[in-house]
Coordinates of N, CA and C in Angstrom, one line a residue:
Chain A
X13 N 2.9 -14.7 3.0 CA 3.9 -13.8 3.7 C 3.7 -12.4 3.2
X14 N 4.6 -11.5 3.7 CA 4.6 -10.1 3.3 C 3.3 -9.4 3.5
X15 N 2.8 -9.4 4.7 CA 1.5 -8.8 5.1 C 1.8 -7.4 5.7
X16 N 1.0 -6.4 5.2 CA 1.1 -5.1 5.8 C -0.3 -4.7 6.3
X17 N -0.3 -4.2 7.5 CA -1.5 -3.8 8.2 C -1.5 -2.3 8.3
X18 N -2.7 -1.7 8.0 CA -2.8 -0.3 8.1 C -4.0 0.0 8.9
X19 N -3.9 1.0 9.8 CA -5.0 1.3 10.7 C -5.0 2.7 11.0
X20 N -6.2 3.4 11.1 CA -7.5 2.8 10.9 C -7.8 2.7 9.4
X21 N -8.9 2.0 9.1 CA -9.3 1.9 7.7 C -10.2 3.0 7.3
X22 N -10.8 3.7 8.2 CA -11.8 4.8 7.9 C -11.8 5.8 9.0
X23 N -11.6 7.1 8.7 CA -11.7 8.1 9.7 C -12.6 9.2 9.2
X24 N -13.5 9.7 10.0 CA -14.3 10.8 9.8 C -14.1 11.8 11.0
X25 N -13.7 13.0 10.7 CA -13.4 13.9 11.8 C -13.6 15.3 11.4
X26 N -13.6 16.2 12.4 CA -13.9 17.6 12.2 C -12.6 18.3 11.7
X27 N -12.8 19.4 11.0 CA -11.7 20.2 10.5 C -10.9 20.7 11.7
X28 N -9.6 20.6 11.6 CA -8.7 21.0 12.6 C -8.1 19.9 13.5
X29 N -8.7 18.7 13.3 CA -8.3 17.6 14.0 C -7.0 17.0 13.4
X30 N -6.1 16.5 14.2 CA -5.0 15.7 13.7 C -5.3 14.2 13.7
X31 N -4.9 13.6 12.7 CA -5.2 12.2 12.5 C -3.9 11.4 12.3
X32 N -3.8 10.3 13.0 CA -2.6 9.4 12.9 C -3.0 8.1 12.3
X33 N -2.2 7.7 11.3 CA -2.4 6.5 10.6 C -1.1 5.6 10.8
X34 N -1.4 4.3 11.1 CA -0.3 3.4 11.4 C -0.1 2.4 10.2
X35 N 1.1 2.1 10.0 CA 1.4 1.1 8.9 C 2.4 0.1 9.5
X36 N 2.0 -1.2 9.6 CA 2.8 -2.2 10.2 C 3.1 -3.3 9.2
X37 N 4.3 -3.7 9.1 CA 4.7 -5.0 8.4 C 4.6 -6.1 9.4
X38 N 3.7 -7.1 9.2 CA 3.4 -8.1 10.2 C 4.4 -9.2 10.2
X39 N 4.9 -9.6 9.1 CA 5.7 -10.8 9.1 C 7.1 -10.6 8.4
X40 N 7.5 -9.4 8.3 CA 8.8 -9.1 7.7 C 9.3 -7.8 8.2
X41 N 10.6 -7.5 8.1 CA 11.2 -6.3 8.5 C 11.2 -5.4 7.2
X42 N 10.6 -4.2 7.3 CA 10.5 -3.3 6.2 C 11.6 -2.3 6.3
X43 N 12.5 -2.4 5.4 CA 13.6 -1.4 5.4 C 13.0 0.0 5.0
X44 N 12.1 0.0 4.1 CA 11.5 1.2 3.6 C 10.0 1.1 3.5
X45 N 9.4 2.2 3.9 CA 7.9 2.3 3.8 C 7.6 3.5 3.0
X46 N 6.6 3.4 2.2 CA 6.1 4.5 1.3 C 4.7 4.9 1.7
X47 N 4.5 6.2 1.6 CA 3.1 6.7 1.9 C 2.6 7.4 0.6
X48 N 1.4 6.9 0.2 CA 0.8 7.4 -1.0 C -0.6 8.1 -0.7
X49 N -1.0 8.9 -1.6 CA -2.3 9.5 -1.5 C -3.0 9.2 -2.9
X50 N -4.3 8.8 -2.8 CA -5.0 8.4 -4.1 C -6.3 9.1 -4.1
X51 N -6.6 9.9 -5.1 CA -7.9 10.4 -5.3 C -8.7 9.5 -6.2
X52 N -10.1 9.6 -6.1 CA -10.9 8.6 -6.8 C -10.5 8.5 -8.3
X53 N -10.4 7.3 -8.8 CA -10.1 7.0 -10.2 C -8.8 7.6 -10.7
X54 N -7.9 7.8 -9.7 CA -6.6 8.3 -10.1 C -5.5 7.3 -9.6
X55 N -4.3 7.6 -10.1 CA -3.2 6.8 -9.7 C -2.7 7.1 -8.3
X56 N -1.7 6.3 -7.8 CA -1.2 6.6 -6.5 C -0.1 7.7 -6.6
X57 N -0.2 8.7 -5.8 CA 0.8 9.7 -5.8 C 1.6 9.6 -4.6
X58 N 2.9 9.4 -4.8 CA 3.9 9.2 -3.7 C 4.0 10.5 -2.9
X59 N 3.8 10.4 -1.6 CA 3.9 11.6 -0.7 C 5.3 11.6 -0.1
X60 N 5.8 10.4 0.4 CA 7.1 10.4 1.1 C 7.6 9.0 1.2
X61 N 8.9 8.9 1.3 CA 9.6 7.6 1.5 C 10.2 7.6 2.9
X62 N 9.9 6.6 3.6 CA 10.4 6.5 5.0 C 11.3 5.4 5.2
X63 N 12.5 5.7 5.7 CA 13.4 4.6 6.1 C 13.6 4.6 7.6
X64 N 13.7 3.4 8.2 CA 13.8 3.2 9.6 C 14.9 4.0 10.2
X65 N 14.6 4.8 11.2 CA 15.6 5.5 11.9 C 16.1 6.8 11.3
X66 N 15.6 7.1 10.2 CA 16.0 8.4 9.6 C 14.8 9.2 9.1
X67 N 15.1 10.5 8.8 CA 14.0 11.4 8.4 C 13.4 10.9 7.1
X68 N 12.1 11.1 6.9 CA 11.4 10.8 5.7 C 11.8 11.7 4.6
X69 N 11.8 11.2 3.4 CA 12.1 12.1 2.2 C 10.7 12.4 1.6
X70 N 10.4 13.6 1.5 CA 9.1 14.1 1.0 C 9.2 14.4 -0.5
X71 N 8.1 14.1 -1.2 CA 8.1 14.5 -2.6 C 7.8 16.0 -2.7
X72 N 8.1 16.5 -3.9 CA 7.9 18.0 -4.1 C 6.4 18.3 -4.0
X73 N 6.2 19.4 -3.2 CA 4.8 19.8 -3.1 C 4.1 19.2 -1.8
X74 N 4.7 18.3 -1.1 CA 4.2 17.7 0.1 C 4.8 18.4 1.3
X75 N 3.9 19.0 2.1 CA 4.4 19.7 3.3 C 4.8 18.8 4.4
X76 N 6.0 18.8 4.8 CA 6.5 17.9 5.8 C 5.9 18.3 7.2
X77 N 5.6 19.5 7.4 CA 5.0 19.9 8.7 C 3.6 19.6 8.7
X78 N 3.0 19.4 7.6 CA 1.6 19.0 7.5 C 1.4 17.5 7.7
X79 N 2.3 16.8 7.0 CA 2.2 15.3 7.0 C 3.5 14.8 7.7
X80 N 3.3 14.5 9.0 CA 4.4 14.1 9.8 C 4.6 12.6 9.7
X81 N 5.8 12.1 9.4 CA 6.1 10.7 9.2 C 7.1 10.3 10.2
X82 N 6.8 9.2 10.9 CA 7.8 8.6 11.8 C 8.0 7.2 11.5
X83 N 9.2 6.7 11.4 CA 9.5 5.3 11.1 C 10.4 4.8 12.2
X84 N 9.8 4.5 13.4 CA 10.6 4.3 14.6 C 11.2 2.9 14.6
X85 N 10.6 1.9 13.9 CA 11.2 0.6 13.9 C 11.1 0.0 12.5
X86 N 11.6 -1.2 12.3 CA 11.5 -1.9 11.0 C 10.2 -2.4 10.7
X87 N 9.2 -2.3 11.6 CA 7.9 -2.8 11.4 C 6.8 -1.8 11.5
X88 N 7.1 -0.6 11.8 CA 6.1 0.4 12.0 C 6.5 1.8 11.5
X89 N 5.6 2.4 10.7 CA 5.7 3.8 10.3 C 4.3 4.4 10.5
X90 N 4.4 5.7 10.9 CA 3.1 6.4 11.1 C 3.1 7.7 10.3
X91 N 1.9 8.0 9.8 CA 1.7 9.3 9.1 C 0.7 10.0 10.0
X92 N 1.0 11.3 10.3 CA 0.1 12.1 11.1 C -0.3 13.3 10.2
X93 N -1.6 13.4 9.9 CA -2.1 14.6 9.2 C -2.5 15.6 10.2
X94 N -1.7 16.7 10.3 CA -1.9 17.7 11.3 C -2.9 18.7 10.9
X95 N -3.8 19.1 11.9 CA -4.8 20.1 11.6 C -5.4 19.9 10.2
X96 N -6.1 18.7 10.1 CA -6.6 18.3 8.8 C -7.8 19.3 8.4
X97 N -7.9 19.5 7.1 CA -8.9 20.3 6.5 C -9.6 19.5 5.4
X98 N -10.8 19.9 5.0 CA -11.6 19.1 4.0 C -10.7 18.8 2.8
X99 N -9.8 19.6 2.4 CA -9.0 19.3 1.2 C -8.0 18.2 1.4
X100 N -7.9 17.8 2.7 CA -7.0 16.7 3.0 C -7.7 15.3 2.9
X101 N -9.0 15.4 2.7 CA -9.8 14.2 2.5 C -9.3 13.4 1.3
X102 N -9.0 12.1 1.5 CA -8.5 11.3 0.5 C -8.3 9.9 1.0
X103 N -7.8 9.1 0.1 CA -7.4 7.7 0.4 C -5.9 7.6 0.6
X104 N -5.5 7.4 1.8 CA -4.0 7.3 2.1 C -3.6 5.8 2.3
X105 N -2.6 5.5 1.6 CA -2.2 4.1 1.6 C -0.7 3.9 1.7
X106 N -0.3 3.0 2.6 CA 1.2 2.8 2.8 C 1.6 1.5 2.1
X107 N 2.9 1.4 1.8 CA 3.4 0.2 1.4 C 4.8 0.0 2.0
X108 N 5.2 -1.3 2.0 CA 6.5 -1.6 2.7 C 7.3 -2.5 1.7
X109 N 8.6 -2.4 1.8 CA 9.4 -3.2 1.0 C 10.7 -3.6 1.8
X110 N 11.4 -4.7 1.3 CA 12.5 -5.1 2.0 C 13.7 -4.2 1.8
X111 N 13.7 -3.5 0.7 CA 14.8 -2.6 0.4 C 14.2 -1.5 -0.4
X112 N 15.0 -0.5 -0.7 CA 14.4 0.7 -1.3 C 14.0 0.5 -2.8
X113 N 14.8 -0.2 -3.5 CA 14.5 -0.2 -4.9 C 14.5 -1.6 -5.5
X114 N 13.8 -1.8 -6.6 CA 13.8 -3.1 -7.3 C 13.1 -4.2 -6.5
X115 N 12.4 -3.9 -5.5 CA 11.7 -5.0 -4.7 C 10.2 -4.7 -4.8
X116 N 9.4 -5.7 -4.8 CA 7.9 -5.4 -4.8 C 7.5 -4.7 -3.6
X117 N 6.5 -3.9 -3.8 CA 5.9 -3.2 -2.6 C 4.7 -4.0 -2.2
X118 N 4.5 -4.1 -0.9 CA 3.4 -4.7 -0.3 C 2.6 -3.7 0.4
X119 N 1.3 -3.6 0.0 CA 0.5 -2.5 0.4 C -0.4 -2.9 1.6
X120 N -0.7 -1.8 2.4 CA -1.7 -1.9 3.4 C -3.1 -1.7 2.8
X121 N -4.1 -1.9 3.5 CA -5.5 -1.8 3.0 C -5.9 -0.3 2.7
X122 N -5.1 0.6 3.2 CA -5.5 2.0 3.0 C -6.4 2.6 4.1
X123 N -6.4 3.9 4.2 CA -7.2 4.6 5.1 C -8.0 5.7 4.4
X124 N -9.3 5.6 4.5 CA -10.1 6.6 3.9 C -10.4 7.7 4.9
X125 N -9.9 8.9 4.6 CA -10.0 10.0 5.5 C -11.0 11.0 5.0
X126 N -11.9 11.4 5.8 CA -13.0 12.3 5.5 C -13.0 13.4 6.5
X127 N -12.7 14.6 6.1 CA -12.7 15.8 7.0 C -13.9 16.6 6.8
X128 N -14.7 16.8 7.8 CA -15.9 17.6 7.7 C -15.7 19.1 7.9
Chain B
X20 N 11.5 15.4 -18.9 CA 11.5 14.7 -17.6 C 11.1 13.2 -17.8
X21 N 11.2 12.5 -16.7 CA 10.9 11.1 -16.8 C 9.4 10.9 -16.6
X22 N 8.8 10.2 -17.6 CA 7.4 10.0 -17.5 C 7.1 8.5 -17.8
X23 N 6.0 8.0 -17.2 CA 5.5 6.7 -17.6 C 4.1 6.8 -17.9
X24 N 3.7 6.3 -19.1 CA 2.4 6.5 -19.6 C 1.8 5.1 -19.7
X25 N 0.5 5.0 -19.6 CA -0.3 3.8 -19.8 C -1.4 4.0 -20.7
X26 N -1.6 3.1 -21.6 CA -2.8 3.1 -22.5 C -3.4 1.8 -22.6
X27 N -4.7 1.7 -22.7 CA -5.6 2.8 -22.7 C -5.9 3.2 -21.2
X28 N -6.6 4.3 -21.1 CA -7.0 4.8 -19.7 C -8.1 3.9 -19.2
X29 N -9.1 3.6 -20.1 CA -10.2 2.7 -19.7 C -10.4 1.6 -20.8
X30 N -10.9 0.5 -20.4 CA -11.2 -0.6 -21.3 C -12.4 -1.3 -20.8
X31 N -13.4 -1.4 -21.7 CA -14.6 -2.2 -21.4 C -14.6 -3.4 -22.3
X32 N -14.7 -4.6 -21.8 CA -14.7 -5.7 -22.6 C -15.9 -6.6 -22.2
X33 N -16.3 -7.5 -23.1 CA -17.3 -8.5 -22.8 C -16.5 -9.7 -22.2
X34 N -17.1 -10.3 -21.2 CA -16.4 -11.5 -20.6 C -16.1 -12.5 -21.7
X35 N -14.8 -12.9 -21.6 CA -14.3 -13.9 -22.6 C -13.4 -13.2 -23.7
X36 N -13.5 -11.9 -23.8 CA -12.7 -11.2 -24.7 C -11.3 -11.0 -24.1
X37 N -10.3 -10.7 -24.9 CA -9.0 -10.5 -24.5 C -8.8 -9.0 -24.1
X38 N -7.8 -8.7 -23.3 CA -7.5 -7.4 -22.9 C -6.0 -7.1 -22.8
X39 N -5.5 -6.0 -23.3 CA -4.1 -5.6 -23.2 C -4.0 -4.2 -22.7
X40 N -3.0 -4.0 -21.8 CA -2.7 -2.6 -21.4 C -1.2 -2.5 -21.6
X41 N -0.8 -1.2 -22.0 CA 0.6 -1.0 -22.4 C 1.1 0.1 -21.5
X42 N 2.4 -0.1 -21.1 CA 3.1 0.9 -20.3 C 4.3 1.4 -21.0
X43 N 4.5 2.7 -21.1 CA 5.6 3.2 -21.9 C 6.4 4.2 -21.1
X44 N 7.7 4.1 -21.2 CA 8.6 5.0 -20.5 C 9.4 5.9 -21.5
X45 N 9.7 7.1 -21.0 CA 10.5 8.0 -21.9 C 12.0 7.6 -21.8
X46 N 12.3 6.8 -20.8 CA 13.7 6.4 -20.6 C 13.9 4.9 -20.4
X47 N 15.0 4.4 -20.6 CA 15.3 3.0 -20.4 C 15.1 2.6 -18.9
X48 N 14.5 1.5 -18.7 CA 14.2 1.1 -17.4 C 15.1 -0.1 -16.9
X49 N 15.3 -0.1 -15.6 CA 16.1 -1.3 -15.1 C 15.1 -2.5 -14.9
X50 N 13.9 -2.2 -14.5 CA 12.9 -3.2 -14.3 C 11.5 -2.6 -14.4
X51 N 10.5 -3.4 -14.4 CA 9.1 -2.9 -14.4 C 8.3 -3.8 -13.5
X52 N 7.4 -3.2 -12.8 CA 6.5 -4.0 -11.9 C 5.1 -3.8 -12.4
X53 N 4.2 -4.8 -12.2 CA 2.8 -4.6 -12.5 C 2.0 -4.9 -11.2
X54 N 1.0 -4.1 -11.0 CA 0.1 -4.2 -9.8 C -1.3 -4.2 -10.3
X55 N -2.2 -4.9 -9.5 CA -3.6 -4.8 -9.8 C -4.3 -4.3 -8.5
X56 N -5.3 -3.3 -8.7 CA -6.0 -2.8 -7.6 C -7.5 -3.0 -7.9
X57 N -8.1 -3.8 -7.1 CA -9.6 -4.0 -7.3 C -10.3 -2.8 -6.8
X58 N -11.5 -2.5 -7.2 CA -12.3 -1.4 -6.8 C -12.4 -1.4 -5.2
X59 N -12.1 -0.3 -4.6 CA -12.1 -0.2 -3.1 C -11.0 -0.9 -2.4
X60 N -10.1 -1.5 -3.2 CA -9.0 -2.3 -2.5 C -7.7 -1.6 -2.6
X61 N -6.6 -2.3 -2.3 CA -5.3 -1.8 -2.4 C -4.5 -2.5 -3.5
X62 N -3.5 -1.9 -4.0 CA -2.7 -2.5 -5.1 C -2.1 -3.8 -4.6
X63 N -2.1 -4.8 -5.5 CA -1.4 -6.1 -5.2 C -0.4 -6.3 -6.2
X64 N 0.8 -6.7 -5.8 CA 1.9 -6.9 -6.7 C 1.6 -8.2 -7.5
X65 N 1.8 -8.0 -8.9 CA 1.6 -9.2 -9.8 C 2.9 -9.8 -10.2
X66 N 3.8 -8.9 -10.7 CA 5.1 -9.5 -11.3 C 6.1 -8.4 -11.5
X67 N 7.3 -8.8 -11.6 CA 8.4 -7.9 -11.9 C 9.2 -8.5 -13.1
X68 N 9.4 -7.6 -14.1 CA 10.2 -8.0 -15.3 C 11.5 -7.2 -15.2
X69 N 12.6 -7.9 -15.6 CA 13.9 -7.4 -15.5 C 14.7 -7.4 -16.8
X70 N 14.6 -8.5 -17.5 CA 15.4 -8.7 -18.7 C 14.8 -8.2 -20.0
X71 N 15.6 -7.7 -20.9 CA 15.1 -7.2 -22.2 C 14.4 -8.4 -22.9
X72 N 13.2 -8.1 -23.4 CA 12.4 -9.1 -24.1 C 11.8 -10.1 -23.3
X73 N 11.8 -10.0 -22.0 CA 11.3 -11.0 -21.1 C 9.8 -11.2 -21.2
X74 N 9.4 -12.4 -21.2 CA 8.0 -12.8 -21.2 C 7.7 -13.7 -20.0
X75 N 6.7 -13.3 -19.2 CA 6.3 -14.2 -18.1 C 4.8 -14.4 -18.2
X76 N 4.4 -15.6 -17.7 CA 3.0 -15.9 -17.7 C 2.5 -16.3 -16.4
X77 N 1.3 -15.9 -16.0 CA 0.6 -16.3 -14.8 C -0.8 -16.7 -15.2
X78 N -1.0 -17.9 -15.5 CA -2.3 -18.4 -15.9 C -2.8 -17.7 -17.2
X79 N -3.8 -16.9 -17.1 CA -4.3 -16.2 -18.3 C -3.6 -14.8 -18.5
X80 N -2.7 -14.5 -17.6 CA -2.0 -13.2 -17.8 C -0.6 -13.4 -18.4
X81 N -0.3 -12.6 -19.4 CA 1.0 -12.6 -20.0 C 1.7 -11.3 -19.9
X82 N 2.9 -11.2 -19.4 CA 3.6 -10.0 -19.2 C 4.8 -10.0 -20.1
X83 N 5.0 -8.8 -20.8 CA 6.2 -8.7 -21.7 C 6.9 -7.4 -21.4
X84 N 8.3 -7.5 -21.5 CA 9.1 -6.4 -21.4 C 9.8 -6.1 -22.7
X85 N 9.7 -4.9 -23.2 CA 10.2 -4.6 -24.5 C 11.7 -4.8 -24.7
X86 N 12.1 -5.0 -25.9 CA 13.6 -5.3 -26.2 C 14.4 -4.1 -25.7
X87 N 13.9 -2.9 -25.9 CA 14.6 -1.7 -25.5 C 14.4 -1.3 -24.1
X88 N 13.6 -2.1 -23.3 CA 13.4 -1.9 -21.9 C 12.8 -0.5 -21.7
X89 N 11.9 -0.1 -22.6 CA 11.2 1.2 -22.4 C 9.7 1.0 -22.3
X90 N 9.2 -0.2 -22.7 CA 7.8 -0.4 -22.6 C 7.5 -1.9 -22.2
X91 N 6.3 -2.0 -21.8 CA 5.9 -3.3 -21.3 C 4.4 -3.5 -21.6
X92 N 3.9 -4.7 -21.6 CA 2.5 -5.0 -21.8 C 2.0 -6.1 -20.9
X93 N 0.7 -6.0 -20.6 CA 0.0 -7.0 -19.8 C -1.1 -7.4 -20.6
X94 N -1.2 -8.7 -20.9 CA -2.3 -9.2 -21.8 C -3.1 -10.3 -21.0
X95 N -4.4 -10.1 -21.0 CA -5.2 -11.1 -20.3 C -6.0 -11.8 -21.4
X96 N -5.9 -13.1 -21.4 CA -6.7 -13.9 -22.3 C -8.0 -14.3 -21.7
X97 N -9.1 -14.2 -22.5 CA -10.4 -14.6 -22.1 C -10.8 -14.1 -20.7
X98 N -11.0 -12.8 -20.7 CA -11.2 -12.1 -19.4 C -12.4 -12.7 -18.6
X99 N -12.3 -12.6 -17.3 CA -13.4 -13.0 -16.4 C -13.8 -11.8 -15.6
X100 N -15.0 -11.9 -14.9 CA -15.4 -10.7 -14.1 C -14.5 -10.5 -13.0
X101 N -13.7 -11.5 -12.6 CA -12.7 -11.3 -11.5 C -11.5 -10.5 -11.9
X102 N -11.4 -10.3 -13.2 CA -10.3 -9.5 -13.7 C -10.5 -8.0 -13.5
X103 N -11.7 -7.6 -13.2 CA -12.1 -6.2 -13.0 C -11.2 -5.5 -12.0
X104 N -10.7 -4.3 -12.4 CA -9.9 -3.5 -11.5 C -9.0 -2.6 -12.4
X105 N -8.1 -1.9 -11.7 CA -7.1 -1.0 -12.4 C -5.8 -1.7 -12.3
X106 N -5.1 -1.7 -13.5 CA -3.8 -2.3 -13.6 C -2.8 -1.2 -13.7
X107 N -1.8 -1.2 -12.8 CA -0.8 -0.2 -12.8 C 0.6 -0.8 -13.1
X108 N 1.3 -0.1 -13.9 CA 2.7 -0.4 -14.0 C 3.5 0.5 -13.0
X109 N 4.6 0.0 -12.6 CA 5.5 0.8 -11.7 C 6.9 0.7 -12.1
X110 N 7.6 1.8 -12.1 CA 9.0 1.8 -12.6 C 9.9 2.5 -11.7
X111 N 11.2 2.1 -11.7 CA 12.2 2.8 -10.9 C 12.9 3.8 -11.8
X112 N 12.9 5.1 -11.4 CA 13.8 6.1 -12.0 C 14.8 6.4 -11.0
X113 N 16.0 5.8 -11.0 CA 17.0 6.0 -10.0 C 16.5 5.5 -8.7
X114 N 16.4 6.4 -7.7 CA 15.9 6.0 -6.4 C 14.4 6.2 -6.2
X115 N 13.8 6.7 -7.3 CA 12.4 7.0 -7.2 C 11.6 5.9 -7.9
X116 N 10.5 5.6 -7.3 CA 9.5 4.6 -7.8 C 8.3 5.3 -8.2
X117 N 7.9 5.1 -9.5 CA 6.7 5.9 -10.0 C 5.7 4.9 -10.6
X118 N 4.4 5.1 -10.2 CA 3.4 4.4 -10.8 C 2.8 5.1 -12.0
X119 N 2.5 4.3 -13.0 CA 1.7 4.8 -14.2 C 0.3 5.2 -13.8
X120 N -0.4 5.9 -14.6 CA -1.7 6.3 -14.3 C -2.8 5.2 -14.3
X121 N -2.4 4.0 -14.8 CA -3.3 2.9 -14.6 C -4.3 2.7 -15.8
X122 N -4.7 1.5 -16.0 CA -5.7 1.2 -17.0 C -6.9 0.5 -16.2
X123 N -8.0 1.1 -16.3 CA -9.2 0.6 -15.6 C -9.9 -0.4 -16.5
X124 N -10.1 -1.6 -16.1 CA -10.7 -2.6 -16.8 C -12.1 -3.0 -16.3
X125 N -13.1 -2.9 -17.1 CA -14.4 -3.3 -16.8 C -14.8 -4.6 -17.6
X126 N -15.3 -5.6 -17.0 CA -15.7 -6.8 -17.7 C -17.2 -7.0 -17.6
X127 N -17.9 -7.0 -18.7 CA -19.3 -7.1 -18.8 C -19.7 -8.6 -18.9
X128 N -20.5 -9.1 -18.0 CA -20.8 -10.5 -18.0 C -21.7 -10.9 -19.1

């Protein structure tokens, strides 16, 4: 149980392109979803916390107009990297949990984004 | 500020040797979680510790929560090549969940 699907797993695109990443909880309803960014050999850096039906809470330093998050249902959250540039290239990974705190996070497989 | 540290940053062991990673917080924790991320993979939840002094075991893995609930350890007995990966602790600071920097484990066959 507690399977999270993330799509696409790999994206290569030109600078200026907007990229949409989907995160789905397949067998449970996710009250909260988290979006992380991970650079090689580094820890996961939380970008934003997304609760179904409400606006995402962004971490300090993360541009909300650059990284658009939509959590339209209890099983789907999307992250859109708008007008992506090479410096946005990274590993983006989502996680979902039954509630906001004190519950294990179940991670998607991640999306490797490469901007040329 | 609230910080969570992990040591060591890297650990290289010979297969069969033991391994321990430590997670330390600057403030008292309500609970602590441990995750494992294989190279190229995503983090996978291992365990959550809640009680002061709690010790939990999963086969060759032993997890411990400090008496003061400010630190925790993950010990692997007789490592195997399948143990390779990065081990992260994760803690709640109020409404915020923070991952430690991780300990990267290499196991030489």
